[in-house]
PDB file of C-alpha atoms in Angstrom:
ATOM      1  CA  MET R   1     137.697  73.830 151.614  1.00 90.00           C
ATOM      2  CA  LYS R   2     138.186  77.562 151.127  1.00 92.00           C
ATOM      3  CA  MET R   3     135.918  79.630 148.898  1.00 93.00           C
ATOM      4  CA  THR R   4     136.641  83.185 147.794  1.00 91.00           C
ATOM      5  CA  ASP R   5     134.269  85.760 146.386  1.00 94.00           C
ATOM      6  CA  PRO R   6     135.716  89.077 145.133  1.00 93.00           C
ATOM      7  CA  LEU R   7     133.046  91.037 147.001  1.00 96.00           C
ATOM      8  CA  TYR R   8     132.674  89.154 150.282  1.00 97.00           C
ATOM      9  CA  GLY R   9     136.077  87.644 150.975  1.00 94.00           C
ATOM     10  CA  THR R  10     137.462  84.170 151.722  1.00 95.00           C
ATOM     11  CA  PHE R  11     135.743  81.614 153.939  1.00 96.00           C
ATOM     12  CA  GLU R  12     136.421  78.072 155.083  1.00 96.00           C
ATOM     13  CA  ILE R  13     133.271  76.169 154.213  1.00 97.00           C
ATOM     14  CA  GLU R  14     131.831  72.944 155.620  1.00 98.00           C
ATOM     15  CA  PRO R  15     132.167  69.592 153.819  1.00 98.00           C
ATOM     16  CA  VAL R  16     128.456  69.519 152.894  1.00 98.00           C
ATOM     17  CA  LEU R  17     128.813  72.788 150.977  1.00 98.00           C
ATOM     18  CA  ALA R  18     132.027  71.621 149.322  1.00 98.00           C
ATOM     19  CA  GLU R  19     130.438  68.354 148.194  1.00 98.00           C
ATOM     20  CA  LEU R  20     127.352  70.137 146.880  1.00 98.00           C
ATOM     21  CA  ILE R  21     129.513  72.560 144.876  1.00 98.00           C
ATOM     22  CA  GLN R  22     131.350  69.615 143.325  1.00 98.00           C
ATOM     23  CA  SER R  23     128.126  67.720 142.513  1.00 98.00           C
ATOM     24  CA  PRO R  24     127.131  67.434 138.823  1.00 97.00           C
ATOM     25  CA  LEU R  25     124.017  69.588 139.153  1.00 96.00           C
ATOM     26  CA  VAL R  26     125.745  72.488 140.885  1.00 98.00           C
ATOM     27  CA  SER R  27     129.013  72.343 138.932  1.00 98.00           C
ATOM     28  CA  ARG R  28     126.941  72.491 135.735  1.00 98.00           C
ATOM     29  CA  LEU R  29     126.033  76.067 136.681  1.00 98.00           C
ATOM     30  CA  ALA R  30     129.595  77.132 135.860  1.00 98.00           C
ATOM     31  CA  HIS R  31     128.538  76.661 132.236  1.00 98.00           C
ATOM     32  CA  VAL R  32     125.183  78.443 132.438  1.00 98.00           C
ATOM     33  CA  HIS R  33     125.424  82.205 132.079  1.00 97.00           C
ATOM     34  CA  GLN R  34     123.578  84.444 134.505  1.00 94.00           C
ATOM     35  CA  GLY R  35     122.731  86.854 131.685  1.00 93.00           C
ATOM     36  CA  GLY R  36     121.295  84.228 129.359  1.00 95.00           C
ATOM     37  CA  SER R  37     122.351  84.996 125.797  1.00 96.00           C
ATOM     38  CA  SER R  38     124.117  88.226 126.757  1.00 94.00           C
ATOM     39  CA  TYR R  39     127.610  86.764 126.586  1.00 94.00           C
ATOM     40  CA  LEU R  40     127.085  85.888 122.906  1.00 95.00           C
ATOM     41  CA  VAL R  41     126.988  89.590 122.032  1.00 93.00           C
ATOM     42  CA  ASN R  42     129.251  91.018 124.748  1.00 89.00           C
ATOM     43  CA  PRO R  43     132.019  88.861 126.267  1.00 87.00           C
ATOM     44  CA  LEU R  44     132.072  91.093 129.365  1.00 85.00           C
ATOM     45  CA  TRP R  45     128.583  89.830 130.305  1.00 88.00           C
ATOM     46  CA  ASP R  46     130.019  86.503 131.431  1.00 90.00           C
ATOM     47  CA  LEU R  47     128.892  85.960 135.044  1.00 93.00           C
ATOM     48  CA  SER R  48     127.874  82.333 135.545  1.00 97.00           C
ATOM     49  CA  ARG R  49     125.027  80.972 137.640  1.00 97.00           C
ATOM     50  CA  LEU R  50     127.664  79.256 139.782  1.00 97.00           C
ATOM     51  CA  ASP R  51     129.413  82.587 140.436  1.00 96.00           C
ATOM     52  CA  HIS R  52     126.101  84.018 141.598  1.00 97.00           C
ATOM     53  CA  SER R  53     125.112  80.948 143.619  1.00 97.00           C
ATOM     54  CA  ILE R  54     128.408  80.872 145.512  1.00 97.00           C
ATOM     55  CA  GLY R  55     128.141  84.634 145.966  1.00 97.00           C
ATOM     56  CA  VAL R  56     124.709  84.275 147.551  1.00 98.00           C
ATOM     57  CA  MET R  57     125.929  81.444 149.775  1.00 98.00           C
ATOM     58  CA  LEU R  58     128.900  83.481 151.023  1.00 98.00           C
ATOM     59  CA  PHE R  59     126.795  86.613 151.435  1.00 98.00           C
ATOM     60  CA  ILE R  60     124.443  84.660 153.702  1.00 98.00           C
ATOM     61  CA  ARG R  61     127.450  83.328 155.605  1.00 97.00           C
ATOM     62  CA  LYS R  62     128.911  86.835 155.989  1.00 96.00           C
ATOM     63  CA  PHE R  63     125.669  88.063 157.542  1.00 96.00           C
ATOM     64  CA  GLY R  64     125.310  85.195 159.996  1.00 96.00           C
ATOM     65  CA  GLY R  65     122.893  82.915 158.172  1.00 97.00           C
ATOM     66  CA  SER R  66     122.669  79.289 159.294  1.00 97.00           C
ATOM     67  CA  LEU R  67     124.368  76.476 157.394  1.00 98.00           C
ATOM     68  CA  GLU R  68     120.928  75.356 156.193  1.00 97.00           C
ATOM     69  CA  GLU R  69     120.266  78.814 154.748  1.00 98.00           C
ATOM     70  CA  GLN R  70     123.685  78.773 153.086  1.00 98.00           C
ATOM     71  CA  ILE R  71     122.719  75.469 151.459  1.00 98.00           C
ATOM     72  CA  ALA R  72     119.451  77.002 150.282  1.00 98.00           C
ATOM     73  CA  GLY R  73     121.363  79.984 148.891  1.00 98.00           C
ATOM     74  CA  LEU R  74     123.832  77.777 147.049  1.00 98.00           C
ATOM     75  CA  LEU R  75     121.030  75.702 145.507  1.00 98.00           C
ATOM     76  CA  HIS R  76     118.383  78.380 144.876  1.00 96.00           C
ATOM     77  CA  ASP R  77     119.200  78.675 141.142  1.00 96.00           C
ATOM     78  CA  VAL R  78     120.275  75.082 140.513  1.00 97.00           C
ATOM     79  CA  SER R  79     117.335  74.343 138.204  1.00 97.00           C
ATOM     80  CA  HIS R  80     118.077  77.169 135.785  1.00 97.00           C
ATOM     81  CA  THR R  81     118.055  75.910 132.238  1.00 97.00           C
ATOM     82  CA  ALA R  82     120.656  76.594 129.599  1.00 98.00           C
ATOM     83  CA  PHE R  83     120.662  80.313 128.759  1.00 97.00           C
ATOM     84  CA  SER R  84     118.683  81.020 131.936  1.00 95.00           C
ATOM     85  CA  HIS R  85     115.705  83.320 131.307  1.00 95.00           C
ATOM     86  CA  VAL R  86     115.923  83.141 127.499  1.00 96.00           C
ATOM     87  CA  VAL R  87     113.978  79.900 127.875  1.00 97.00           C
ATOM     88  CA  ASP R  88     111.111  81.794 129.513  1.00 95.00           C
ATOM     89  CA  TYR R  89     110.763  83.867 126.339  1.00 94.00           C
ATOM     90  CA  ALA R  90     111.040  80.837 124.078  1.00 96.00           C
ATOM     91  CA  LEU R  91     108.287  79.068 126.074  1.00 96.00           C
ATOM     92  CA  ASP R  92     106.189  82.206 126.820  1.00 93.00           C
ATOM     93  CA  PHE R  93     106.585  82.129 130.609  1.00 92.00           C
ATOM     94  CA  GLU R  94     105.758  85.777 131.334  1.00 86.00           C
ATOM     95  CA  GLU R  95     106.710  85.509 135.018  1.00 87.00           C
ATOM     96  CA  GLU R  96     110.156  84.181 134.043  1.00 91.00           C
ATOM     97  CA  ASP R  97     109.653  81.283 136.425  1.00 93.00           C
ATOM     98  CA  TYR R  98     110.146  78.129 134.354  1.00 95.00           C
ATOM     99  CA  HIS R  99     113.172  77.186 136.458  1.00 95.00           C
ATOM    100  CA  GLU R 100     111.050  77.451 139.606  1.00 93.00           C
ATOM    101  CA  GLN R 101     108.391  75.160 138.160  1.00 95.00           C
ATOM    102  CA  ILE R 102     110.919  72.407 137.431  1.00 96.00           C
ATOM    103  CA  PHE R 103     112.971  72.898 140.617  1.00 96.00           C
ATOM    104  CA  GLU R 104     111.634  69.971 142.638  1.00 95.00           C
ATOM    105  CA  ASP R 105     111.898  67.462 139.798  1.00 94.00           C
ATOM    106  CA  PHE R 106     115.337  68.791 138.877  1.00 93.00           C
ATOM    107  CA  VAL R 107     116.747  68.395 142.380  1.00 94.00           C
ATOM    108  CA  LYS R 108     115.033  65.191 143.479  1.00 93.00           C
ATOM    109  CA  ASN R 109     116.378  63.371 140.420  1.00 93.00           C
ATOM    110  CA  SER R 110     119.954  64.341 141.216  1.00 96.00           C
ATOM    111  CA  THR R 111     122.644  63.447 143.753  1.00 97.00           C
ATOM    112  CA  ILE R 112     121.727  66.432 145.940  1.00 97.00           C
ATOM    113  CA  PRO R 113     119.207  64.678 148.248  1.00 97.00           C
ATOM    114  CA  ALA R 114     121.736  61.905 148.996  1.00 98.00           C
ATOM    115  CA  ILE R 115     124.481  64.441 149.734  1.00 98.00           C
ATOM    116  CA  LEU R 116     122.197  66.321 152.106  1.00 98.00           C
ATOM    117  CA  GLU R 117     121.152  63.111 153.837  1.00 97.00           C
ATOM    118  CA  LYS R 118     124.790  62.097 154.251  1.00 98.00           C
ATOM    119  CA  TYR R 119     125.332  65.188 156.413  1.00 98.00           C
ATOM    120  CA  GLY R 120     122.074  64.965 158.336  1.00 97.00           C
ATOM    121  CA  TYR R 121     119.949  67.325 156.262  1.00 97.00           C
ATOM    122  CA  SER R 122     116.981  66.728 153.965  1.00 95.00           C
ATOM    123  CA  TYR R 123     115.723  68.265 150.764  1.00 93.00           C
ATOM    124  CA  GLU R 124     112.273  68.721 152.322  1.00 93.00           C
ATOM    125  CA  GLY R 125     113.674  70.352 155.439  1.00 94.00           C
ATOM    126  CA  ILE R 126     115.513  72.979 153.438  1.00 96.00           C
ATOM    127  CA  PHE R 127     113.050  73.644 150.615  1.00 93.00           C
ATOM    128  CA  ASP R 128     109.624  72.983 152.146  1.00 90.00           C
ATOM    129  CA  ASP R 129     109.196  76.740 152.592  1.00 88.00           C
ATOM    130  CA  ILE R 130     111.835  78.941 150.976  1.00 86.00           C
ATOM    131  CA  SER R 131     110.349  82.055 152.615  1.00 88.00           C
ATOM    132  CA  LYS R 132     111.705  80.920 155.991  1.00 93.00           C
ATOM    133  CA  TRP R 133     115.194  81.856 154.811  1.00 96.00           C
ATOM    134  CA  LYS R 134     114.954  85.556 155.547  1.00 96.00           C
ATOM    135  CA  ILE R 135     118.385  86.607 154.309  1.00 97.00           C
ATOM    136  CA  LEU R 136     118.117  84.673 151.056  1.00 97.00           C
ATOM    137  CA  GLU R 137     114.671  85.867 149.998  1.00 93.00           C
ATOM    138  CA  GLN R 138     112.384  88.782 150.663  1.00 93.00           C
ATOM    139  CA  GLU R 139     109.572  89.869 148.422  1.00 92.00           C
ATOM    140  CA  ALA R 140     110.320  92.929 146.328  1.00 92.00           C
ATOM    141  CA  PRO R 141     110.747  95.799 146.853  1.00 95.00           C
ATOM    142  CA  GLU R 142     112.859  94.892 149.926  1.00 97.00           C
ATOM    143  CA  LEU R 143     116.470  93.704 149.927  1.00 97.00           C
ATOM    144  CA  CYS R 144     117.615  90.097 150.001  1.00 97.00           C
ATOM    145  CA  ALA R 145     120.829  88.203 149.333  1.00 98.00           C
ATOM    146  CA  ASP R 146     119.703  87.101 145.865  1.00 96.00           C
ATOM    147  CA  ARG R 147     118.748  90.611 144.714  1.00 96.00           C
ATOM    148  CA  ILE R 148     121.799  92.247 146.247  1.00 98.00           C
ATOM    149  CA  ASP R 149     124.298  89.731 144.911  1.00 97.00           C
ATOM    150  CA  TYR R 150     123.326  89.712 141.247  1.00 96.00           C
ATOM    151  CA  THR R 151     123.283  93.508 141.223  1.00 96.00           C
ATOM    152  CA  LEU R 152     126.667  93.953 142.892  1.00 97.00           C
ATOM    153  CA  GLN R 153     128.339  91.099 141.010  1.00 96.00           C
ATOM    154  CA  ASP R 154     127.311  92.343 137.579  1.00 94.00           C
ATOM    155  CA  LEU R 155     128.062  96.015 138.174  1.00 95.00           C
ATOM    156  CA  TYR R 156     131.404  95.300 139.829  1.00 96.00           C
ATOM    157  CA  ARG R 157     132.495  93.026 136.990  1.00 91.00           C
ATOM    158  CA  HIS R 158     131.350  95.587 134.427  1.00 89.00           C
ATOM    159  CA  GLY R 159     133.399  98.294 136.151  1.00 92.00           C
ATOM    160  CA  LYS R 160     130.338 100.339 137.096  1.00 94.00           C
ATOM    161  CA  ILE R 161     131.028 100.333 140.847  1.00 97.00           C
ATOM    162  CA  SER R 162     134.191 100.160 142.948  1.00 97.00           C
ATOM    163  CA  MET R 163     135.177  97.805 145.731  1.00 97.00           C
ATOM    164  CA  ALA R 164     135.099 100.764 148.121  1.00 98.00           C
ATOM    165  CA  GLU R 165     131.472 101.428 147.174  1.00 98.00           C
ATOM    166  CA  VAL R 166     130.577  97.767 147.654  1.00 98.00           C
ATOM    167  CA  GLU R 167     132.218  97.685 151.065  1.00 97.00           C
ATOM    168  CA  GLY R 168     130.480 100.889 152.116  1.00 98.00           C
ATOM    169  CA  PHE R 169     127.120  99.479 151.109  1.00 98.00           C
ATOM    170  CA  LEU R 170     127.689  96.155 152.879  1.00 98.00           C
ATOM    171  CA  GLN R 171     128.652  98.009 156.052  1.00 98.00           C
ATOM    172  CA  ALA R 172     125.373  99.941 155.884  1.00 98.00           C
ATOM    173  CA  LEU R 173     123.270  96.775 155.929  1.00 98.00           C
ATOM    174  CA  VAL R 174     121.537  96.025 159.228  1.00 98.00           C
ATOM    175  CA  MET R 175     119.590  93.000 160.429  1.00 96.00           C
ATOM    176  CA  VAL R 176     116.141  93.453 161.947  1.00 96.00           C
ATOM    177  CA  ASN R 177     114.290  90.274 162.915  1.00 94.00           C
ATOM    178  CA  GLY R 178     116.641  88.325 160.685  1.00 93.00           C
ATOM    179  CA  ARG R 179     115.974  90.447 157.595  1.00 96.00           C
ATOM    180  CA  LEU R 180     118.182  92.898 155.706  1.00 97.00           C
ATOM    181  CA  TYR R 181     117.581  96.642 155.764  1.00 98.00           C
ATOM    182  CA  LEU R 182     119.714  99.774 155.544  1.00 98.00           C
ATOM    183  CA  ALA R 183     121.060 102.047 158.241  1.00 98.00           C
ATOM    184  CA  ASN R 184     120.864 105.301 156.261  1.00 98.00           C
ATOM    185  CA  ILE R 185     119.037 106.841 153.329  1.00 98.00           C
ATOM    186  CA  SER R 186     122.208 107.645 151.367  1.00 98.00           C
ATOM    187  CA  SER R 187     123.012 103.922 151.114  1.00 98.00           C
ATOM    188  CA  ALA R 188     119.423 103.227 150.061  1.00 98.00           C
ATOM    189  CA  GLU R 189     119.646 105.889 147.339  1.00 98.00           C
ATOM    190  CA  TRP R 190     122.958 104.420 146.174  1.00 98.00           C
ATOM    191  CA  PHE R 191     121.608 100.882 145.911  1.00 98.00           C
ATOM    192  CA  VAL R 192     118.366 101.944 144.195  1.00 98.00           C
ATOM    193  CA  LYS R 193     120.465 103.790 141.599  1.00 97.00           C
ATOM    194  CA  GLN R 194     122.701 100.748 141.063  1.00 97.00           C
ATOM    195  CA  TYR R 195     119.769  98.343 140.919  1.00 96.00           C
ATOM    196  CA  TYR R 196     118.118 100.357 138.167  1.00 95.00           C
ATOM    197  CA  SER R 197     121.426 100.573 136.356  1.00 93.00           C
ATOM    198  CA  GLU R 198     121.331  96.774 136.369  1.00 91.00           C
ATOM    199  CA  VAL R 199     117.685  96.513 135.336  1.00 90.00           C
ATOM    200  CA  ILE R 200     117.500  99.352 132.809  1.00 89.00           C
ATOM    201  CA  ASP R 201     121.022  99.889 131.507  1.00 86.00           C
ATOM    202  CA  TYR R 202     121.932  96.182 131.389  1.00 88.00           C
ATOM    203  CA  PHE R 203     118.745  94.101 131.165  1.00 88.00           C
ATOM    204  CA  TYR R 204     117.219  96.595 128.714  1.00 90.00           C
ATOM    205  CA  ASP R 205     120.383  97.333 126.755  1.00 91.00           C
ATOM    206  CA  PRO R 206     119.285  97.053 123.082  1.00 92.00           C
ATOM    207  CA  LEU R 207     122.012  94.522 122.303  1.00 92.00           C
ATOM    208  CA  ASN R 208     120.997  92.405 125.288  1.00 93.00           C
ATOM    209  CA  VAL R 209     117.302  92.588 124.356  1.00 93.00           C
ATOM    210  CA  TYR R 210     118.107  91.661 120.767  1.00 95.00           C
ATOM    211  CA  SER R 211     120.158  88.646 121.857  1.00 96.00           C
ATOM    212  CA  TYR R 212     117.217  87.358 123.917  1.00 96.00           C
ATOM    213  CA  GLU R 213     114.772  87.762 121.043  1.00 95.00           C
ATOM    214  CA  ILE R 214     117.014  86.098 118.466  1.00 96.00           C
ATOM    215  CA  LEU R 215     118.011  83.143 120.642  1.00 97.00           C
ATOM    216  CA  ALA R 216     114.408  82.599 121.777  1.00 97.00           C
ATOM    217  CA  GLU R 217     113.369  82.535 118.109  1.00 97.00           C
ATOM    218  CA  ALA R 218     116.138  80.035 117.362  1.00 98.00           C
ATOM    219  CA  MET R 219     114.899  77.817 120.195  1.00 98.00           C
ATOM    220  CA  ARG R 220     111.324  77.931 118.920  1.00 98.00           C
ATOM    221  CA  ILE R 221     112.542  76.998 115.434  1.00 98.00           C
ATOM    222  CA  ALA R 222     114.555  74.112 116.840  1.00 98.00           C
ATOM    223  CA  PHE R 223     111.530  72.853 118.791  1.00 98.00           C
ATOM    224  CA  GLN R 224     109.388  73.008 115.648  1.00 97.00           C
ATOM    225  CA  HIS R 225     112.021  71.050 113.708  1.00 97.00           C
ATOM    226  CA  GLU R 226     112.399  68.569 116.602  1.00 97.00           C
ATOM    227  CA  ALA R 227     116.081  69.479 116.716  1.00 97.00           C
ATOM    228  CA  ILE R 228     115.833  69.935 120.483  1.00 98.00           C
ATOM    229  CA  THR R 229     113.549  68.596 123.198  1.00 97.00           C
ATOM    230  CA  MET R 230     112.500  69.924 126.582  1.00 97.00           C
ATOM    231  CA  ALA R 231     115.119  67.655 128.155  1.00 96.00           C
ATOM    232  CA  ASP R 232     117.821  69.504 126.218  1.00 98.00           C
ATOM    233  CA  LEU R 233     117.054  72.658 128.186  1.00 97.00           C
ATOM    234  CA  ARG R 234     118.843  70.985 131.105  1.00 96.00           C
ATOM    235  CA  LEU R 235     122.130  70.986 129.200  1.00 97.00           C
ATOM    236  CA  THR R 236     124.803  73.671 129.511  1.00 98.00           C
ATOM    237  CA  ASP R 237     124.769  76.772 127.326  1.00 98.00           C
ATOM    238  CA  ALA R 238     127.475  75.412 125.018  1.00 98.00           C
ATOM    239  CA  GLU R 239     125.780  72.028 124.680  1.00 98.00           C
ATOM    240  CA  LEU R 240     122.407  73.536 123.804  1.00 98.00           C
ATOM    241  CA  LEU R 241     124.005  76.043 121.441  1.00 98.00           C
ATOM    242  CA  ALA R 242     125.679  73.180 119.583  1.00 98.00           C
ATOM    243  CA  LYS R 243     122.313  71.472 119.129  1.00 98.00           C
ATOM    244  CA  LEU R 244     120.748  74.696 117.894  1.00 98.00           C
ATOM    245  CA  ASN R 245     123.565  75.255 115.425  1.00 97.00           C
ATOM    246  CA  ALA R 246     123.138  71.712 114.106  1.00 98.00           C
ATOM    247  CA  ASN R 247     119.799  72.841 112.659  1.00 97.00           C
ATOM    248  CA  SER R 248     120.430  75.007 109.588  1.00 98.00           C
ATOM    249  CA  VAL R 249     117.374  77.240 110.089  1.00 97.00           C
ATOM    250  CA  ALA R 250     118.107  77.871 113.757  1.00 98.00           C
ATOM    251  CA  ARG R 251     121.772  78.441 112.885  1.00 97.00           C
ATOM    252  CA  GLU R 252     120.860  81.132 110.352  1.00 96.00           C
ATOM    253  CA  LYS R 253     118.860  82.880 113.066  1.00 95.00           C
ATOM    254  CA  ILE R 254     121.729  82.709 115.562  1.00 96.00           C
ATOM    255  CA  GLN R 255     124.149  84.158 112.998  1.00 94.00           C
ATOM    256  CA  LEU R 256     122.103  87.361 113.069  1.00 93.00           C
ATOM    257  CA  LEU R 257     123.475  88.051 116.543  1.00 92.00           C
ATOM    258  CA  THR R 258     126.756  89.309 115.096  1.00 84.00           C
ATOM    259  CA  SER R 259     125.422  91.083 111.994  1.00 78.00           C
ATOM    260  CA  ALA R 260     122.793  93.549 113.176  1.00 79.00           C
ATOM    261  CA  HIS R 261     122.833  97.280 113.843  1.00 88.00           C
ATOM    262  CA  LEU R 262     120.204  98.413 116.304  1.00 92.00           C
ATOM    263  CA  GLU R 263     118.399 101.503 117.492  1.00 91.00           C
ATOM    264  CA  GLU R 264     115.653 102.199 119.985  1.00 91.00           C
ATOM    265  CA  ASN R 265     112.563 103.265 118.033  1.00 92.00           C
ATOM    266  CA  GLU R 266     109.070 103.249 119.559  1.00 92.00           C
ATOM    267  CA  VAL R 267     107.351 104.080 116.261  1.00 93.00           C
ATOM    268  CA  ASP R 268     109.019 101.792 113.733  1.00 93.00           C
ATOM    269  CA  PHE R 269     110.305  98.778 115.634  1.00 93.00           C
ATOM    270  CA  THR R 270     111.265  95.179 114.889  1.00 93.00           C
ATOM    271  CA  TYR R 271     110.916  93.887 118.453  1.00 93.00           C
ATOM    272  CA  HIS R 272     108.924  95.010 121.476  1.00 93.00           C
ATOM    273  CA  HIS R 273     110.454  93.278 124.479  1.00 90.00           C
ATOM    274  CA  LYS R 274     109.042  93.335 128.014  1.00 86.00           C
ATOM    275  CA  LYS R 275     110.649  91.809 131.061  1.00 83.00           C
ATOM    276  CA  LYS R 276     109.193  91.028 134.467  1.00 84.00           C
ATOM    277  CA  MET R 277     108.797  94.245 136.439  1.00 84.00           C
ATOM    278  CA  ARG R 278     111.586  94.645 138.979  1.00 89.00           C
ATOM    279  CA  LEU R 279     111.230  97.496 141.466  1.00 93.00           C
ATOM    280  CA  ILE R 280     113.274  98.156 144.590  1.00 96.00           C
ATOM    281  CA  ASN R 281     112.419 100.286 147.623  1.00 97.00           C
ATOM    282  CA  PRO R 282     114.478  99.150 150.630  1.00 98.00           C
ATOM    283  CA  SER R 283     113.359 100.138 154.084  1.00 98.00           C
ATOM    284  CA  VAL R 284     115.684 102.252 156.220  1.00 98.00           C
ATOM    285  CA  LEU R 285     116.060 101.945 159.984  1.00 98.00           C
ATOM    286  CA  VAL R 286     115.349 105.382 161.490  1.00 97.00           C
ATOM    287  CA  ASP R 287     115.090 105.774 165.272  1.00 96.00           C
ATOM    288  CA  GLY R 288     114.109 102.135 165.643  1.00 95.00           C
ATOM    289  CA  ARG R 289     111.467 102.246 162.881  1.00 97.00           C
ATOM    290  CA  LEU R 290     111.653 100.786 159.374  1.00 98.00           C
ATOM    291  CA  ILE R 291     110.636 103.404 156.815  1.00 98.00           C
ATOM    292  CA  PRO R 292     110.474 102.750 153.027  1.00 98.00           C
ATOM    293  CA  ALA R 293     113.168 104.695 151.199  1.00 98.00           C
ATOM    294  CA  ASP R 294     110.680 106.457 148.930  1.00 98.00           C
ATOM    295  CA  VAL R 295     109.047 108.029 151.993  1.00 98.00           C
ATOM    296  CA  LEU R 296     112.390 109.560 152.926  1.00 98.00           C
ATOM    297  CA  SER R 297     113.813 110.443 149.531  1.00 98.00           C
ATOM    298  CA  GLU R 298     112.527 112.266 146.461  1.00 98.00           C
ATOM    299  CA  LYS R 299     115.454 110.738 144.541  1.00 98.00           C
ATOM    300  CA  VAL R 300     114.140 107.253 145.249  1.00 98.00           C
ATOM    301  CA  ARG R 301     110.590 108.258 144.335  1.00 98.00           C
ATOM    302  CA  GLU R 302     111.773 109.639 140.995  1.00 97.00           C
ATOM    303  CA  MET R 303     113.955 106.611 140.223  1.00 96.00           C
ATOM    304  CA  ASN R 304     111.028 104.304 141.001  1.00 96.00           C
ATOM    305  CA  ARG R 305     108.689 106.308 138.767  1.00 96.00           C
ATOM    306  CA  GLU R 306     111.128 106.183 135.873  1.00 95.00           C
ATOM    307  CA  ALA R 307     111.836 102.476 136.332  1.00 93.00           C
ATOM    308  CA  LYS R 308     108.133 101.623 136.516  1.00 93.00           C
ATOM    309  CA  MET R 309     107.445 103.582 133.333  1.00 93.00           C
ATOM    310  CA  LYS R 310     110.331 101.890 131.524  1.00 91.00           C
ATOM    311  CA  SER R 311     109.212  98.454 132.655  1.00 90.00           C
ATOM    312  CA  GLU R 312     105.603  99.049 131.635  1.00 92.00           C
ATOM    313  CA  ARG R 313     106.683 100.459 128.289  1.00 93.00           C
ATOM    314  CA  GLY R 314     109.231  97.771 127.548  1.00 91.00           C
ATOM    315  CA  SER R 315     111.989  98.107 124.992  1.00 92.00           C
ATOM    316  CA  TYR R 316     111.379  98.912 121.336  1.00 95.00           C
ATOM    317  CA  ILE R 317     114.251  97.783 119.144  1.00 94.00           C
ATOM    318  CA  LYS R 318     114.601  98.343 115.423  1.00 94.00           C
ATOM    319  CA  VAL R 319     117.061  96.366 113.321  1.00 92.00           C
ATOM    320  CA  ILE R 320     118.260  99.098 110.975  1.00 82.00           C
ATOM    321  CA  GLU R 321     120.898  97.276 108.997  1.00 65.00           C
ATOM    322  CA  LYS R 322     122.213  93.792 108.532  1.00 53.00           C
ATOM    323  CA  SER R 323     125.585  92.824 107.180  1.00 47.00           C
ATOM    324  CA  LYS R 324     125.613  91.175 103.733  1.00 43.00           C
ATOM    325  CA  GLN R 325     128.559  88.993 104.693  1.00 41.00           C
TER     326      GLN R 325
END
């Protein structure tokens, strides 16, 4: 089976990967949006969790990761609920980690363990310690396949970066002890700039923030009215949205998504929205030594200062007008 990603190219993948992609739990991710509720207010924000998961898998493959690590990359987000991180706000999970807490139960009660066993692998062998997959995951502020892929995928799809820029960045990545770093400071500065474009300009876009707040409120209303249950969070976006819209009070809340005019206003605000802090400071290989980018670059230091301040401050959104329609 051949798989193609617009950023990484076309690859012939092994049967175990093909069967996992076609399994109910993984194929469901095609109907769960990476940006949560974002697509409801901007159709361009339409990347799916499956797009990202396959992207991570192929990124790992491109950089020489083992088949087991490719499996881990493909499955790392498989437990994301409908509307992804919106659920964390509805349930007050400040670390945005609800999907991680349900991961084991989600996977073990699916066809995935049997598929892995069929090909000589085991759930425990792959997920007993996710940190062993050095391409897939590194603790922030370093680079990893997950962090790189969602940044590049979103910005490329939104027309913020070119294919030439993506290719130049990928060529600047180097492996040291199995982990990803950069070969020059200019590539580090470029990625830090793009990453904060993702985090600040996209995650904190007022319309995006507003969509999260409104849909989280609709979910809380639906829970209170027993219109949805915790099990319903495992549905697709469209399936959960249909259940929310079946409740008249939740539906009225959701209808506000298309009828509001917004402004950022720290003094007189309707919503104060804070997301998990996301900072990036990739190390650069210089004369055989790994040096954090902010040690080498004032640009990186300034971008990190601004991003930290924005994250600590959060986003203050005022609804200034609502349509009477």
